[in-house]
mmCIF file of C-alpha atoms in Angstrom:
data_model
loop_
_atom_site.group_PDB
_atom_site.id
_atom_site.type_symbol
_atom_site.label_atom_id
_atom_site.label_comp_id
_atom_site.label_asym_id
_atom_site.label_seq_id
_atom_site.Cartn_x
_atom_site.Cartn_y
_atom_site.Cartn_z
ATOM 1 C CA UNK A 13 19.975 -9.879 -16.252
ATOM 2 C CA UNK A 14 20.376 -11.083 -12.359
ATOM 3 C CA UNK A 15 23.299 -9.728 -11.087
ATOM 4 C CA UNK A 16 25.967 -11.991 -8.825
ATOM 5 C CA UNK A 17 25.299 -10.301 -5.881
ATOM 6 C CA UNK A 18 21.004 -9.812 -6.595
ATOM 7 C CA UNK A 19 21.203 -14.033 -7.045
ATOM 8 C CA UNK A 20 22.848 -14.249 -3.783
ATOM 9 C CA UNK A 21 20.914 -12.241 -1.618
ATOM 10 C CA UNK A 22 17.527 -14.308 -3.324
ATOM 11 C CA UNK A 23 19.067 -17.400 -2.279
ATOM 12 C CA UNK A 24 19.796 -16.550 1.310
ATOM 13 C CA UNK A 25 16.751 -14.985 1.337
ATOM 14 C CA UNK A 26 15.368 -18.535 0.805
ATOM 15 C CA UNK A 27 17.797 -20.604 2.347
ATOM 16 C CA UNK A 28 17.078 -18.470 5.904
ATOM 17 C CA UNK A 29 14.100 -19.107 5.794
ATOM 18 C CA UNK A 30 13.982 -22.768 5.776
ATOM 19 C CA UNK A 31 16.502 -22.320 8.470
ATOM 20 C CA UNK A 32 14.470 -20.048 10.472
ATOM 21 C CA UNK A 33 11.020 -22.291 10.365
ATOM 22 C CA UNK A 34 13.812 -25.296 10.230
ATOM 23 C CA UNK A 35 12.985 -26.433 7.657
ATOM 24 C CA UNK A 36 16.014 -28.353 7.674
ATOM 25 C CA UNK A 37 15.442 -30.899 10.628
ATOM 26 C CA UNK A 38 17.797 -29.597 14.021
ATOM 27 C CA UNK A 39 21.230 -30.874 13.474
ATOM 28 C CA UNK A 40 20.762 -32.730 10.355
ATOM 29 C CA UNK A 41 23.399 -31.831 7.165
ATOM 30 C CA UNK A 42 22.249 -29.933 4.470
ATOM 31 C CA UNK A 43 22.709 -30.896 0.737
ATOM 32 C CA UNK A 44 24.156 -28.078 -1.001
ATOM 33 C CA UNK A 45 23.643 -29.875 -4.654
ATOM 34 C CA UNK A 46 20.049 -30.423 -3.773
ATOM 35 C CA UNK A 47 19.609 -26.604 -3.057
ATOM 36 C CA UNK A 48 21.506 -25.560 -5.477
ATOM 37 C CA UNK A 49 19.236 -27.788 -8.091
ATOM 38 C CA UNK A 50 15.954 -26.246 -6.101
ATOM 39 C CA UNK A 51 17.016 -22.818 -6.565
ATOM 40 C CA UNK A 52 17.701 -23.423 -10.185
ATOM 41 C CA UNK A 53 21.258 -21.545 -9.920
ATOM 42 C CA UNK A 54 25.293 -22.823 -8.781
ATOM 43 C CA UNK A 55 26.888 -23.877 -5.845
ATOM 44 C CA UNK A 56 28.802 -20.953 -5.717
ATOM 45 C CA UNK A 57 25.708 -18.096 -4.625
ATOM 46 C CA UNK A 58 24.616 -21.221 -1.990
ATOM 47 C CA UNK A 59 27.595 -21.831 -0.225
ATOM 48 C CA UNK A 60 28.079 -18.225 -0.236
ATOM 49 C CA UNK A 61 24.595 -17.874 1.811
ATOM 50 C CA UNK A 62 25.361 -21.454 3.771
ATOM 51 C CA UNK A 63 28.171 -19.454 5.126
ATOM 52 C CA UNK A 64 26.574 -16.184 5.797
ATOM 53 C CA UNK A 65 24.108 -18.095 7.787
ATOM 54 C CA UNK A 66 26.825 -19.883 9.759
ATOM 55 C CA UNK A 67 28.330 -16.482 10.782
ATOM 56 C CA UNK A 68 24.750 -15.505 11.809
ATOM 57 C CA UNK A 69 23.810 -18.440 13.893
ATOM 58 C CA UNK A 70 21.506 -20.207 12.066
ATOM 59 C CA UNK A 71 23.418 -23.398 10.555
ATOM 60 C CA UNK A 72 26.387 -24.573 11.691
ATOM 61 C CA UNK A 73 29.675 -26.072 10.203
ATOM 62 C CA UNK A 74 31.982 -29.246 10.429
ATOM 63 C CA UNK A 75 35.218 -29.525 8.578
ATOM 64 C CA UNK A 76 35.045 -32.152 6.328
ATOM 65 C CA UNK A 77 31.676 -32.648 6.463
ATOM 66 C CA UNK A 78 29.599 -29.618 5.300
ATOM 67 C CA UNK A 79 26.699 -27.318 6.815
ATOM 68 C CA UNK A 80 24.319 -28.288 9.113
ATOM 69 C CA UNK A 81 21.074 -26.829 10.519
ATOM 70 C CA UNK A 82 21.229 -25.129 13.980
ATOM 71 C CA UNK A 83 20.639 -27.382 16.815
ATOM 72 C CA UNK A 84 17.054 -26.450 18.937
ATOM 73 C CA UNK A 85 17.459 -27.254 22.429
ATOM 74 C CA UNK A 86 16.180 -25.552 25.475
ATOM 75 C CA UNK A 87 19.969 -24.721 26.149
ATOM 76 C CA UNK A 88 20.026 -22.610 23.354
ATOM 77 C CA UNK A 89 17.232 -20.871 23.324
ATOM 78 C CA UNK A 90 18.001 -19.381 26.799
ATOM 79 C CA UNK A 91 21.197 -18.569 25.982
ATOM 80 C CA UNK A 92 19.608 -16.678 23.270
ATOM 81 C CA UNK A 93 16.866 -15.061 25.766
ATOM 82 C CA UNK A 94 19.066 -13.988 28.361
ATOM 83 C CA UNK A 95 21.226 -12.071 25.313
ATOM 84 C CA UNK A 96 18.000 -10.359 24.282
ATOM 85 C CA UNK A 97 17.517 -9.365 27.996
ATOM 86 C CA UNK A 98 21.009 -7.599 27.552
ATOM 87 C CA UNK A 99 20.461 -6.353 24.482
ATOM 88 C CA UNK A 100 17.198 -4.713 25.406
ATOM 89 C CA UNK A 101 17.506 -3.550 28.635
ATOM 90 C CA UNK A 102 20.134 -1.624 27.492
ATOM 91 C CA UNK A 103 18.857 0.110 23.987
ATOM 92 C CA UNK A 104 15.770 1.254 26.650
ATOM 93 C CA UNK A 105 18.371 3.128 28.944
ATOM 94 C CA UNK A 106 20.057 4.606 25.583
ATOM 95 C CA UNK A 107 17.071 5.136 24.472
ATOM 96 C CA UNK A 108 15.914 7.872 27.247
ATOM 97 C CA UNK A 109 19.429 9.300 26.807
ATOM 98 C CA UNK A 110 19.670 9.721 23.536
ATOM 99 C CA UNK A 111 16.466 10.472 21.952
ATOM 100 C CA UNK A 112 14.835 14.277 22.305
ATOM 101 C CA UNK A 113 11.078 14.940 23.668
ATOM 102 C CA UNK A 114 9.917 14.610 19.568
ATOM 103 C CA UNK A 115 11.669 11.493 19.279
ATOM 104 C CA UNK A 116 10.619 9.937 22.266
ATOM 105 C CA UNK A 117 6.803 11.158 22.221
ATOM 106 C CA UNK A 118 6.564 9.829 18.494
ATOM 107 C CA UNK A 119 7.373 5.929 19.367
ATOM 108 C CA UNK A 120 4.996 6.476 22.183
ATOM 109 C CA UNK A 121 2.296 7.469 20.078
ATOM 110 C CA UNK A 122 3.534 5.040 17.109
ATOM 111 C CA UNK A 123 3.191 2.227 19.356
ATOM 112 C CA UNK A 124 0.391 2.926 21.446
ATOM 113 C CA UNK A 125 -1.609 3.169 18.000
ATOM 114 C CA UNK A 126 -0.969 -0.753 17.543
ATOM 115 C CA UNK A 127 -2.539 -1.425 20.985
ATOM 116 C CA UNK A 128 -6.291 -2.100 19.757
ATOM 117 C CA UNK A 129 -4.716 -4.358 16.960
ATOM 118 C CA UNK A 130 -2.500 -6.008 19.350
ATOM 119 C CA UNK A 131 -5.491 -6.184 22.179
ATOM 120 C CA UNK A 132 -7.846 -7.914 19.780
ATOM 121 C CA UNK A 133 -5.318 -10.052 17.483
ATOM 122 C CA UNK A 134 -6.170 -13.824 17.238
ATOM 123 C CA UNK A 135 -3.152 -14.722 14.518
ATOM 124 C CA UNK A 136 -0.405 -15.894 16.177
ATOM 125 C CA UNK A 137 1.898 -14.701 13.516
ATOM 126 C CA UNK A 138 0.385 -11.780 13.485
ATOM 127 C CA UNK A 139 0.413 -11.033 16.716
ATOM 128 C CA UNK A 140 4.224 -12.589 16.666
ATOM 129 C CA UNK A 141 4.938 -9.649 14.284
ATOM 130 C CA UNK A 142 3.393 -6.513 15.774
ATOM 131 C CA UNK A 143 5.496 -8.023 19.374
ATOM 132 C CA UNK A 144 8.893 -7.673 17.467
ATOM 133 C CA UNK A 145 7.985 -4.516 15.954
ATOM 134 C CA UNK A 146 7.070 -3.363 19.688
ATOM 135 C CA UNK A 147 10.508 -4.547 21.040
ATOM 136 C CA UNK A 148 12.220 -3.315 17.500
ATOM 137 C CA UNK A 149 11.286 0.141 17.497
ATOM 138 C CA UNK A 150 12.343 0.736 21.289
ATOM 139 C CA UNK A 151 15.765 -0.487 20.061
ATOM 140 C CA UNK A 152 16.310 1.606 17.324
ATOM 141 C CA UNK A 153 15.713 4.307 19.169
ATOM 142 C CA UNK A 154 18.681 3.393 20.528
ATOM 143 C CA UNK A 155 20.657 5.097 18.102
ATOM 144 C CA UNK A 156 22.899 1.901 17.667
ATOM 145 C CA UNK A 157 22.644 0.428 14.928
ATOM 146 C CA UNK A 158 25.094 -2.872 16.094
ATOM 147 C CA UNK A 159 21.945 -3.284 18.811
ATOM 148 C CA UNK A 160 19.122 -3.204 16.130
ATOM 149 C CA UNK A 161 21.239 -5.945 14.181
ATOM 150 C CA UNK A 162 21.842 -8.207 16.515
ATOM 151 C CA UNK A 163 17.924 -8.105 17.912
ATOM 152 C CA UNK A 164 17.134 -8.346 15.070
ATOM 153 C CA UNK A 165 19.421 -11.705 14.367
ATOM 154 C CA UNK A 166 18.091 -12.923 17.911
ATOM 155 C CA UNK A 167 14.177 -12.640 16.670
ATOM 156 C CA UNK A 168 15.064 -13.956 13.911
ATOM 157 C CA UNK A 169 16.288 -17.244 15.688
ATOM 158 C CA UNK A 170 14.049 -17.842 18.221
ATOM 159 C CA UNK A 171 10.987 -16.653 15.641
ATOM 160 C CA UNK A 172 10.059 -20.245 14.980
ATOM 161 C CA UNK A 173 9.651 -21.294 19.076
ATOM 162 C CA UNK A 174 8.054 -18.342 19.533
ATOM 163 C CA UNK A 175 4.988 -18.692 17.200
ATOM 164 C CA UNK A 176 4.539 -22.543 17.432
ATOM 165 C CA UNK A 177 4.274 -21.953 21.374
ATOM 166 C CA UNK A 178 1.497 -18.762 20.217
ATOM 167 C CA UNK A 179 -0.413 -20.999 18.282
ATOM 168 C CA UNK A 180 -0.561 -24.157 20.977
ATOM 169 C CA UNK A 181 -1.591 -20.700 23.789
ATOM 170 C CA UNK A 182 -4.482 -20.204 20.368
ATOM 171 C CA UNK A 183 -6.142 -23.386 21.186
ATOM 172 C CA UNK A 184 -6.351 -22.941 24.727
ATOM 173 C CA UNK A 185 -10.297 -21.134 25.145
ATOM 174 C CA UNK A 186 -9.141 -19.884 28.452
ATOM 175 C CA UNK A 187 -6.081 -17.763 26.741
ATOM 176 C CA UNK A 188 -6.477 -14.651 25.242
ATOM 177 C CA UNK A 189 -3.378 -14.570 22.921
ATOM 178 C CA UNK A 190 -1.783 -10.877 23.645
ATOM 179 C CA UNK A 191 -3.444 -11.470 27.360
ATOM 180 C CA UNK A 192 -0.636 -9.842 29.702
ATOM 181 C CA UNK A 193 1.789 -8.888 26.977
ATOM 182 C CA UNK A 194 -0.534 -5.734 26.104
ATOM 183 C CA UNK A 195 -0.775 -4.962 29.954
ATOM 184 C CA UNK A 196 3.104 -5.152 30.026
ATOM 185 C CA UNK A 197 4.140 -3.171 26.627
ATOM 186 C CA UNK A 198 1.860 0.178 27.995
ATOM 187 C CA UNK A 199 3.267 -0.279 31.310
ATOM 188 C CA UNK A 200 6.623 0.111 29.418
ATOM 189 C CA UNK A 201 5.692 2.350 27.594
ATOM 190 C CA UNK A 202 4.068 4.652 30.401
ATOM 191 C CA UNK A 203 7.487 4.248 31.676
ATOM 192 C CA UNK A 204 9.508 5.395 28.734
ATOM 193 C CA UNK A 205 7.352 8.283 28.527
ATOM 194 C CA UNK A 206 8.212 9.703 32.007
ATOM 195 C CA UNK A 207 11.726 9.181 30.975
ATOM 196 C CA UNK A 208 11.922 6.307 33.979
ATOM 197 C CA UNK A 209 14.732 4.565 32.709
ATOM 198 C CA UNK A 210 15.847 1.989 35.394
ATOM 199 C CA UNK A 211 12.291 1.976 35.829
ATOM 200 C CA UNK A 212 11.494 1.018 31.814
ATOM 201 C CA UNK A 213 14.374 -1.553 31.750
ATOM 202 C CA UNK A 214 13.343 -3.511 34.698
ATOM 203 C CA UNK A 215 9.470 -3.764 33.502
ATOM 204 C CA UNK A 216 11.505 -5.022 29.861
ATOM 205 C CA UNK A 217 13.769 -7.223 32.146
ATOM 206 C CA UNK A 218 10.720 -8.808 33.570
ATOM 207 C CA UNK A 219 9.210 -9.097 30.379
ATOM 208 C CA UNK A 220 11.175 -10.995 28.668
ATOM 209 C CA UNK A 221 11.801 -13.240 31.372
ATOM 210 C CA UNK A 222 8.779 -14.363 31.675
ATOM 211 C CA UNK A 223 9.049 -15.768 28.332
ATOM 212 C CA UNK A 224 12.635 -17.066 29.131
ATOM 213 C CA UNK A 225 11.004 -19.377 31.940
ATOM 214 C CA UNK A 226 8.911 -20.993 29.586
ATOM 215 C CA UNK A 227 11.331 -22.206 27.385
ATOM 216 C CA UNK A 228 11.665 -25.727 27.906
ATOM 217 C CA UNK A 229 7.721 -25.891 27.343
ATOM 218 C CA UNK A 230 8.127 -24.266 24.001
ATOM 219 C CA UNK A 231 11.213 -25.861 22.866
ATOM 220 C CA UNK A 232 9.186 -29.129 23.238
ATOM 221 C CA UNK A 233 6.378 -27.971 21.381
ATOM 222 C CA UNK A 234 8.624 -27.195 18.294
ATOM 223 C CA UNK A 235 9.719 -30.224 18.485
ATOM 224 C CA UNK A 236 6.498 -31.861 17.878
ATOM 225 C CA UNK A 237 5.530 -29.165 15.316
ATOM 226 C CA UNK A 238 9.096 -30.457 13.743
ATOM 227 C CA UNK A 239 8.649 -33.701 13.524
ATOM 228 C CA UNK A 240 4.649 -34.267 13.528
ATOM 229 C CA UNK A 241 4.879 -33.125 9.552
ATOM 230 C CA UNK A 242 6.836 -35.896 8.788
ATOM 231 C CA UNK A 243 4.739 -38.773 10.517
#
């Protein structure tokens, strides 16, 4: 037998991730009979997730009206690159304070193992996955967990931008798809392993702001990505 709190989790496992690949059009209100009726189960385990999801930034809600999917704007997904900027600028400096010569020469090695894979991947989710485990790993190593959580959350929300705007690089013959984010992550990590920290969190500063600059460009190609299905 399911239990309560099993049923749950399976529905916001579900309901995030038409939120994170909106599913649900940007802005638009969300029918908690209908999903309740698609998941085969109450209101109750729905709105429960609905309102997890609020507190987590990926629907939003309106008093008296109900839940609503996240807005996408270039705006907002910024805002959300200059927190990861914070985020991970910082878990590298904690990083190289907290973590011992074993620790430290183990993500090294971890993560320089993915480089071929990452060098010669042509799937954009693919590739979109070994990049967050990249940027994931360096966090945790951290030591803090709240910092792993909430990059995690940020990925998470900006997943959807980032691989439509991987695929659209994909059909461009002149793009290699990991072309300069390889050269970047061992420059990083050449810099983590000589225990460089300013010097680590300025290449990740960098990094990521590259990406950051293109995200009107993206935001725009979601858009279409959104809305193209339906027409």
């Amino acid at each position: 037998m399911t239990k309560p709190t099993d049923r749950v989790g399976h529905v916001y496992d579900r309901i995030r991730k038409m939120a994170e690949t909106f599913e649900f059009k940007p802005e638009s209100q969300i029918n908690e009979v209908a999903l309740a009726k698609k998941f085969k189960t109450s209101r109750t385990p729905v709105r429960e997730a609905l309102n997890r999801l609020v507190a987590e930034g990926f629907l939003t809600f309106q008093a008296r009206r109900g839940f609503f999917c996240r807005p996408l704007s270039p705006a907002q997904i910024l805002a959300l690159y200059e927190t990861r900027i914070a985020i991970e600028t910082e878990a590298v400096r904690l990083a190289l304070e907290k973590a011992d010569d074993e620790q430290l020469g183990g993500l090294v090695e971890s993560l320089r193992a993915l480089e071929p894979e990452y060098d010669s991947c042509d799937d954009a989710g693919r590739l979109l996955e070994l990049d967050e485990h990249f940027h994931e790993e360096i966090t945790r190593l951290s030591k803090n967990p709240e910092l792993v959580r909430i990059l995690e959350n940020l990925n998470g929300r900006i997943r959807f931008v980032r691989l439509i705007d991987l695929k659209n690089r994909s059909l461009d013959a002149s793009t290699e798809l990991g072309d300069g984010d390889i050269q970047t992550h061992k420059r990083i990590l050449s810099l983590i392993a000589a225990r460089d920290a300013e010097g680590a969190a300025s290449a990740m500063r960098r990094h990521i702001q590259r990406r950051r600059e293109e995200t009107t460009e993206a935001v725009a190609k979601a858009f279409a990505e959104i809305f193209y299905v339906d027409d």
